[in-house]
Amino acid sequence: MKRVLAIILGGGKGSRLYPLTKMRAKPAVPLAGKYRLIDIPISNCINSNIHKMYVLTQFNSASLNRHISQTYNLSSPFAQGFVEVLAAQQTPESPSWFEGTADAVRKYQWIFQEWDVDEYLILSGDQLYRMDYSQFVNHHRTTGADLTVAALPVDSSQAEAFGLMRTDGEGNIKEFREKPTGDSLKAMAVDTSRFGLTAQSAKERPYLASMGIYVFSRATLFDLLNKHPNYKDFGKEVIPEALNRGDVLKSYVFDDYWEDIGTIGAFFESNLALTQQPKPPFSFYDEKFPIYTRARYLPPSKLVDAQITDSIVGEGSILKACSIHHCVLGVRSRIESDVVLQDTLVMGSDFYESGEERIALRSGGGIPLGVGQGTTVKRAILDKNARIGENVAIVNKDNVEEADRPEEGFYIRNGIVVVVKNATISDGTII
């Protein structure tokens, strides 16, 4: 795998994940109490012995830069490992920002071409899954492919949201359609049992969806990008062009947990699903294939008189006499007495406030970090450093699906109340 370079695409504005992307790039959004989305593809690379990685982003990249620099130092006198962020920039030759996945790679191809590698592994920065990319790359090599696309078996209800592949018995991609519907969708069905699915599972999931993960042979990638400078997107333009001109396109079927965390709803449900027992759909408890993140050296969590069920609590948290059910609490979470949290994601805090600071805040009319006494929160996301006052109710009392209340410190997306980073919710507020 020393001759493979990974390129992780950070995505655009992340408008579907807004307001979580208001102050951070999409790959820097916190995950599972202590990780960030970018930790998933980087950890997959490290566990696959792929140690040369670039992360491409163009919006709010400061926290992403900081996280990567503090977490991943892969260099040594005996290795060429690195993880480096490449932010979009305007130059005389390229006056515009990234205009799509393929355009982002094209704009930095002069850096990618400097490396003496045989394949380029193109990854997404906003997906939750565990994959050994070395098997993916070896499949690409042994089949003699120019381009290999990771494929996920899906049912008809899911299929309409993806680019779909129609393949033959050997996994050769014969047709590629972007988000087909109706008869066009039905025409893309394949017998997925030949890729290892059971007969019943193959009947339920007869479509192969592109996961947005690709292996390109070196010459193929740059030839496609340079001969078609107007092509901006891999899925919509580059892959169909490679198919039309006769390149060898192969599928690599991945039949395991995979979630595209592109919306607030998907992000919320994916986080809370981690609390399922005894076997969550995705687990961070895998010693052979760990997910890495920044070492914070925080103290253990302290539980005074808390009742907790089906939840995850990040380190360095302090929980008093509260009730917590089906929640994920991030690092340094502070939950006061008589608080009820249900179906809620609390991202925690970036710093502590001492007891003296909290008392001084209260006496001066301010609100300390965390969730204040007597507060109830149900089906919500509390972003980092949120200050929730006493006797607050965040329950979406009017059952609103979508709402923007930036002046009040929250938004509602998919019926989920999202309290923004650094927001303050005053005592007694009812949302």
Coordinates of C-alpha atoms in Angstrom, one line a residue:
M1 CA 0.0 0.0 0.0
K2 CA 3.0 2.3 -0.1
R3 CA 2.2 3.1 -3.7
V4 CA -1.3 4.4 -2.9
L5 CA -2.2 8.0 -2.2
A6 CA -5.5 8.8 -0.5
I7 CA -7.5 11.9 -1.3
I8 CA -10.3 12.6 1.2
L9 CA -13.0 15.0 -0.1
G10 CA -14.3 17.3 2.6
G11 CA -17.4 18.4 0.7
G12 CA -18.8 21.8 0.1
K13 CA -20.6 24.2 2.5
G14 CA -22.4 21.3 4.2
S15 CA -25.7 23.1 3.9
R16 CA -27.7 20.0 4.7
L17 CA -25.8 19.7 8.0
Y18 CA -26.2 23.3 8.9
P19 CA -26.1 24.7 11.6
L20 CA -23.5 22.1 12.7
T21 CA -21.3 23.4 9.8
K22 CA -21.8 27.1 10.7
M23 CA -18.4 27.3 12.3
R24 CA -16.6 24.2 11.0
A25 CA -16.0 22.1 7.9
K26 CA -18.2 19.1 7.4
P27 CA -15.4 16.6 8.2
A28 CA -14.8 18.4 11.5
V29 CA -18.3 17.8 12.9
P30 CA -18.1 15.9 16.2
L31 CA -19.2 12.2 16.2
A32 CA -20.0 9.7 19.0
G33 CA -19.1 11.9 21.9
K34 CA -15.3 12.2 21.2
Y35 CA -14.5 11.7 17.5
R36 CA -14.9 13.8 14.4
L37 CA -16.2 12.6 11.0
I38 CA -12.8 12.9 9.4
D39 CA -11.4 10.3 11.9
I40 CA -13.3 7.6 10.1
P41 CA -11.6 7.7 6.6
I42 CA -8.2 8.5 8.2
S43 CA -8.5 5.6 10.6
N44 CA -9.6 3.3 7.8
C45 CA -6.5 4.4 5.8
I46 CA -4.1 3.8 8.8
N47 CA -5.6 0.4 9.5
S48 CA -5.2 -0.4 5.8
N49 CA -1.5 0.6 5.8
I50 CA -2.2 3.6 3.6
H51 CA -0.2 6.5 5.2
K52 CA -0.2 9.2 2.6
M53 CA -3.4 11.3 2.8
Y54 CA -4.6 14.7 1.7
V55 CA -7.9 16.2 2.9
L56 CA -9.5 18.7 0.5
T57 CA -11.8 21.3 1.9
Q58 CA -12.9 24.9 1.2
F59 CA -15.2 26.1 4.0
N60 CA -14.3 26.8 7.7
S61 CA -11.2 24.6 7.7
A62 CA -9.6 26.1 10.9
S63 CA -10.9 23.5 13.4
L64 CA -10.3 20.7 10.9
N65 CA -6.7 21.9 10.5
R66 CA -6.2 22.0 14.2
H67 CA -7.7 18.6 14.8
I68 CA -5.6 16.9 12.2
S69 CA -2.4 18.6 13.3
Q70 CA -3.0 17.7 16.9
T71 CA -4.0 14.1 16.1
Y72 CA -2.1 12.6 13.2
N73 CA 1.7 12.8 13.1
L74 CA 2.6 9.8 10.8
S75 CA 6.0 11.0 9.8
S76 CA 9.3 9.4 11.0
P77 CA 12.8 8.9 9.7
F78 CA 11.7 5.6 8.2
A79 CA 8.3 6.5 6.7
Q80 CA 6.7 9.1 4.4
G81 CA 3.3 9.1 6.2
F82 CA 1.3 12.3 6.5
V83 CA -2.2 13.8 6.7
E84 CA -2.4 17.2 5.2
V85 CA -5.3 19.6 4.6
L86 CA -5.5 21.4 1.2
A87 CA -7.9 24.3 1.3
A88 CA -9.4 25.7 -1.8
Q89 CA -7.5 28.7 -3.1
Q90 CA -7.7 31.1 -6.0
T91 CA -4.7 31.4 -8.3
P92 CA -4.2 33.1 -11.7
E93 CA -4.6 29.7 -13.4
S94 CA -7.6 28.7 -11.3
P95 CA -9.6 31.8 -10.2
S96 CA -12.6 29.8 -8.9
W97 CA -13.2 27.7 -5.8
F98 CA -13.8 24.0 -6.0
E99 CA -16.9 23.4 -8.2
G100 CA -17.3 19.6 -7.5
T101 CA -15.5 16.5 -6.5
A102 CA -13.6 16.0 -9.7
D103 CA -12.8 19.7 -10.0
A104 CA -11.3 19.7 -6.5
V105 CA -8.9 16.9 -7.4
R106 CA -8.1 18.6 -10.7
K107 CA -7.1 21.9 -9.0
Y108 CA -4.6 20.1 -6.8
Q109 CA -3.4 17.5 -9.3
W110 CA 0.0 19.2 -9.5
I111 CA 0.6 18.1 -5.9
F112 CA -0.8 14.6 -6.4
Q113 CA 1.3 14.0 -9.4
E114 CA 4.5 14.7 -7.5
W115 CA 4.1 11.4 -5.6
D116 CA 5.4 8.2 -7.1
V117 CA 2.3 6.2 -6.7
D118 CA 0.3 3.8 -8.8
E119 CA -3.2 4.4 -7.5
Y120 CA -5.3 7.2 -6.1
L121 CA -7.9 6.3 -3.5
I122 CA -10.7 8.9 -3.5
L123 CA -12.7 9.0 -0.3
S124 CA -15.5 11.0 1.3
G125 CA -15.2 12.8 4.6
D126 CA -18.8 12.4 5.8
Q127 CA -19.5 8.7 6.0
L128 CA -19.6 6.2 8.8
Y129 CA -18.2 2.7 8.0
R130 CA -15.2 0.5 8.6
M131 CA -13.4 -0.8 5.5
D132 CA -10.1 -2.4 4.8
Y133 CA -9.0 -0.3 1.8
S134 CA -6.1 -2.7 1.1
Q135 CA -8.6 -5.4 -0.1
F136 CA -10.3 -2.7 -2.2
V137 CA -7.0 -1.7 -3.9
N138 CA -5.9 -5.3 -4.3
H139 CA -9.2 -6.1 -6.0
H140 CA -8.5 -3.2 -8.4
R141 CA -5.1 -4.5 -9.2
T142 CA -5.9 -8.2 -9.6
T143 CA -8.9 -7.4 -12.0
G144 CA -6.7 -5.1 -14.1
A145 CA -9.2 -2.2 -13.7
D146 CA -8.6 1.4 -14.7
L147 CA -11.3 2.5 -12.2
T148 CA -13.0 0.6 -9.4
V149 CA -16.1 1.9 -7.7
A150 CA -17.2 0.7 -4.2
A151 CA -20.7 -0.5 -4.4
L152 CA -23.3 -1.0 -1.6
P153 CA -26.3 -3.3 -2.2
V154 CA -29.5 -1.3 -1.5
D155 CA -33.3 -1.7 -1.8
S156 CA -35.5 0.2 -4.2
S157 CA -36.5 2.9 -1.6
Q158 CA -32.8 3.7 -1.0
A159 CA -31.7 3.4 -4.6
E160 CA -33.3 6.6 -5.9
A161 CA -30.9 8.7 -3.8
F162 CA -27.7 7.2 -5.3
G163 CA -25.8 6.7 -8.5
L164 CA -26.4 3.1 -9.5
M165 CA -24.3 0.6 -11.4
R166 CA -25.4 -2.3 -13.6
T167 CA -22.8 -5.0 -13.7
D168 CA -22.2 -8.3 -15.3
G169 CA -21.3 -11.6 -13.5
E170 CA -17.6 -10.6 -13.2
G171 CA -18.3 -7.2 -11.7
N172 CA -17.7 -5.2 -14.8
I173 CA -19.7 -2.0 -14.8
K174 CA -21.8 -1.9 -17.9
E175 CA -24.0 1.1 -17.1
F176 CA -24.0 3.9 -14.6
R177 CA -27.1 6.1 -13.9
E178 CA -27.4 9.0 -11.4
K179 CA -30.4 8.8 -9.2
P180 CA -32.8 6.9 -11.6
T181 CA -36.5 6.5 -10.9
G182 CA -39.4 4.4 -12.2
D183 CA -38.6 2.1 -15.1
S184 CA -35.1 3.6 -15.4
L185 CA -34.5 2.4 -11.8
K186 CA -35.9 -1.1 -12.4
A187 CA -33.6 -1.5 -15.4
M188 CA -30.6 -1.1 -13.1
A189 CA -31.4 -4.2 -11.0
V190 CA -28.8 -6.9 -10.8
D191 CA -28.4 -10.3 -9.2
T192 CA -26.5 -9.3 -6.0
S193 CA -26.4 -12.9 -4.8
R194 CA -23.3 -13.4 -7.0
F195 CA -21.5 -11.0 -4.8
G196 CA -22.0 -13.1 -1.7
L197 CA -25.5 -12.0 -0.5
T198 CA -28.0 -14.6 0.6
A199 CA -30.9 -15.3 -1.8
Q200 CA -33.3 -13.5 0.5
S201 CA -31.0 -10.5 1.0
A202 CA -30.3 -10.3 -2.8
K203 CA -34.0 -10.2 -3.5
E204 CA -34.5 -7.4 -1.0
R205 CA -31.4 -5.4 -2.2
P206 CA -31.0 -5.8 -6.0
Y207 CA -29.3 -2.5 -6.7
L208 CA -25.7 -1.5 -6.5
A209 CA -25.3 2.0 -5.2
S210 CA -22.0 4.0 -5.6
M211 CA -20.6 4.8 -2.2
G212 CA -18.6 7.7 -3.6
I213 CA -15.4 5.8 -3.0
Y214 CA -13.1 5.1 -5.9
V215 CA -9.7 3.6 -6.8
F216 CA -8.2 5.2 -10.0
S217 CA -5.1 4.0 -11.7
R218 CA -2.7 6.9 -12.0
A219 CA -2.8 7.4 -15.8
T220 CA -6.6 7.0 -15.9
L221 CA -7.4 9.7 -13.3
F222 CA -5.3 12.5 -14.8
D223 CA -6.2 11.6 -18.4
L224 CA -9.9 11.9 -17.6
L225 CA -9.5 15.1 -15.7
N226 CA -7.3 16.8 -18.3
K227 CA -9.1 15.8 -21.4
H228 CA -12.4 16.9 -20.0
P229 CA -11.7 20.2 -18.0
N230 CA -15.4 21.0 -17.8
Y231 CA -16.3 17.9 -15.9
K232 CA -16.8 18.9 -12.3
D233 CA -18.2 15.7 -10.6
F234 CA -17.0 12.1 -10.5
G235 CA -20.4 10.5 -10.2
K236 CA -22.3 12.6 -12.7
E237 CA -19.7 13.1 -15.4
V238 CA -16.3 11.4 -15.0
I239 CA -17.5 7.9 -14.4
P240 CA -20.0 7.9 -17.3
E241 CA -17.3 9.3 -19.6
A242 CA -14.8 6.5 -18.5
L243 CA -17.5 4.0 -19.3
N244 CA -18.3 5.5 -22.7
R245 CA -14.7 5.6 -23.8
G246 CA -14.1 1.9 -23.0
D247 CA -12.0 2.0 -19.8
V248 CA -12.1 -1.1 -17.6
L249 CA -14.5 -0.2 -14.8
K250 CA -15.0 -2.7 -12.0
S251 CA -17.3 -2.7 -8.9
Y252 CA -16.2 -3.7 -5.4
V253 CA -19.2 -4.8 -3.4
F254 CA -19.2 -3.8 0.3
D255 CA -21.9 -5.6 2.2
D256 CA -21.5 -4.1 5.7
Y257 CA -22.7 -1.1 7.7
W258 CA -22.3 2.2 5.8
E259 CA -24.1 5.5 6.5
D260 CA -23.8 8.7 4.5
I261 CA -24.0 11.4 7.3
G262 CA -25.1 14.2 5.0
T263 CA -28.2 15.5 6.8
I264 CA -29.1 16.5 10.3
G265 CA -31.6 13.6 10.5
A266 CA -29.0 11.0 9.4
F267 CA -26.4 12.5 11.7
F268 CA -28.7 12.4 14.7
E269 CA -29.9 8.8 14.1
S270 CA -26.4 7.5 13.4
N271 CA -25.1 8.9 16.6
L272 CA -28.0 7.5 18.7
A273 CA -27.8 4.1 17.0
L274 CA -24.4 3.7 18.6
T275 CA -26.1 3.2 22.0
Q276 CA -27.9 0.0 20.8
Q277 CA -27.1 -3.1 22.8
P278 CA -25.8 -5.8 22.6
K279 CA -24.7 -5.1 19.0
P280 CA -24.9 -1.6 17.6
P281 CA -24.9 -1.3 13.8
F282 CA -21.4 0.3 14.1
S283 CA -19.1 -0.2 17.0
F284 CA -16.0 1.8 18.1
Y285 CA -15.0 -1.2 20.3
D286 CA -12.8 -3.1 17.7
E287 CA -9.3 -3.6 18.9
K288 CA -8.1 -5.0 15.6
F289 CA -9.5 -2.0 13.6
P290 CA -9.6 1.0 15.9
I291 CA -10.9 4.4 15.2
Y292 CA -8.3 7.0 16.2
T293 CA -8.9 10.6 17.4
R294 CA -7.1 13.2 19.4
A295 CA -5.8 12.2 22.8
R296 CA -7.2 14.8 25.3
Y297 CA -5.9 13.3 28.6
L298 CA -9.1 14.1 30.4
P299 CA -10.1 12.7 33.8
P300 CA -12.7 10.0 34.2
S301 CA -16.3 11.0 34.2
K302 CA -18.0 11.6 37.6
L303 CA -21.6 10.5 38.2
V304 CA -23.1 11.8 41.5
D305 CA -26.6 10.3 41.5
A306 CA -27.4 9.8 37.9
Q307 CA -29.8 7.3 36.3
I308 CA -28.4 6.4 32.9
T309 CA -29.8 3.9 30.4
D310 CA -28.8 3.0 26.8
S311 CA -26.3 5.9 26.6
I312 CA -22.7 6.8 25.9
V313 CA -20.9 9.3 28.2
G314 CA -17.7 10.9 27.0
E315 CA -14.7 11.3 29.3
G316 CA -14.3 14.2 31.6
S317 CA -18.0 14.7 32.2
I318 CA -19.8 15.6 35.5
L319 CA -23.4 14.3 35.9
K320 CA -25.3 15.1 39.0
A321 CA -28.8 13.8 40.1
C322 CA -30.1 13.6 36.5
S323 CA -32.0 11.1 34.3
I324 CA -30.4 10.2 30.9
H325 CA -32.0 7.8 28.5
H326 CA -30.8 7.0 24.9
C327 CA -28.3 9.8 24.7
V328 CA -24.8 10.5 23.6
L329 CA -22.8 12.9 25.8
G330 CA -19.6 14.4 24.5
V331 CA -16.4 15.1 26.4
R332 CA -16.6 17.6 29.3
S333 CA -20.4 17.4 29.4
R334 CA -21.9 19.1 32.5
I335 CA -25.4 18.0 33.5
E336 CA -26.9 19.5 36.7
S337 CA -29.5 18.0 39.1
D338 CA -33.1 17.3 38.2
V339 CA -32.2 17.3 34.4
V340 CA -34.0 14.9 32.1
L341 CA -32.3 14.1 28.8
Q342 CA -34.0 11.8 26.3
D343 CA -33.0 10.9 22.7
T344 CA -30.5 13.7 22.8
L345 CA -27.0 14.3 21.4
V346 CA -24.9 16.6 23.7
M347 CA -21.5 17.5 22.1
G348 CA -19.9 18.6 25.3
S349 CA -17.4 21.4 25.7
D350 CA -14.0 22.5 24.6
F351 CA -12.9 23.6 28.0
Y352 CA -13.9 23.5 31.7
E353 CA -15.3 26.2 34.0
S354 CA -14.2 26.0 37.6
G355 CA -16.7 26.0 40.5
E356 CA -15.7 29.6 41.2
E357 CA -16.3 30.6 37.6
R358 CA -19.7 29.0 37.5
I359 CA -20.8 30.7 40.8
A360 CA -19.5 34.1 39.5
L361 CA -21.4 33.6 36.2
R362 CA -24.6 32.9 38.0
S363 CA -24.2 35.8 40.4
G364 CA -23.6 38.1 37.5
G365 CA -26.7 36.9 35.6
G366 CA -24.8 34.6 33.3
I367 CA -25.3 30.9 32.5
P368 CA -22.5 28.3 33.0
L369 CA -21.5 25.7 30.5
G370 CA -23.7 22.6 30.2
V371 CA -27.3 21.9 31.1
G372 CA -28.8 23.7 34.0
Q373 CA -30.9 22.4 36.9
G374 CA -34.4 21.3 36.3
T375 CA -34.1 21.3 32.5
T376 CA -35.8 18.8 30.1
V377 CA -34.3 18.1 26.7
K378 CA -35.9 15.6 24.3
R379 CA -34.9 14.8 20.7
A380 CA -32.3 17.5 20.3
I381 CA -28.7 18.2 19.5
L382 CA -26.8 20.6 21.8
D383 CA -23.6 21.7 20.0
K384 CA -20.3 22.4 21.6
N385 CA -20.1 24.9 24.5
A386 CA -23.9 25.4 24.7
R387 CA -25.1 27.1 27.9
I388 CA -28.6 25.9 28.8
G389 CA -30.2 27.7 31.7
E390 CA -32.3 26.3 34.6
N391 CA -35.8 25.0 34.1
V392 CA -35.6 25.1 30.3
A393 CA -37.7 22.8 28.1
I394 CA -36.3 21.9 24.7
V395 CA -39.0 19.5 23.5
N396 CA -40.2 21.0 20.2
K397 CA -43.5 21.7 21.8
D398 CA -45.2 22.7 18.6
N399 CA -43.9 19.7 16.6
V400 CA -42.2 22.0 14.0
E401 CA -40.3 20.2 11.2
E402 CA -38.2 23.1 10.0
A403 CA -37.4 26.4 11.6
D404 CA -34.6 29.0 11.7
R405 CA -34.2 30.9 15.0
P406 CA -30.6 32.1 14.9
E407 CA -31.3 35.1 17.1
E408 CA -32.6 32.7 19.8
G409 CA -29.7 30.3 19.3
F410 CA -31.4 27.3 17.7
Y411 CA -32.7 25.8 14.5
I412 CA -35.1 22.9 13.9
R413 CA -34.2 20.3 11.2
N414 CA -36.2 17.1 10.5
G415 CA -38.1 17.8 13.7
I416 CA -34.8 17.9 15.7
V417 CA -34.0 21.0 17.7
V418 CA -30.4 22.0 17.1
V419 CA -28.9 24.4 19.7
V420 CA -25.9 26.0 17.9
K421 CA -22.3 26.1 19.1
N422 CA -21.6 28.7 21.9
A423 CA -25.4 29.5 22.2
T424 CA -27.0 30.6 25.4
I425 CA -30.6 29.5 26.3
S426 CA -32.0 31.6 29.1
D427 CA -33.6 30.3 32.3
G428 CA -37.2 29.1 31.9
T429 CA -37.1 29.1 28.1
I430 CA -39.6 26.7 26.4
I431 CA -38.7 25.6 22.8

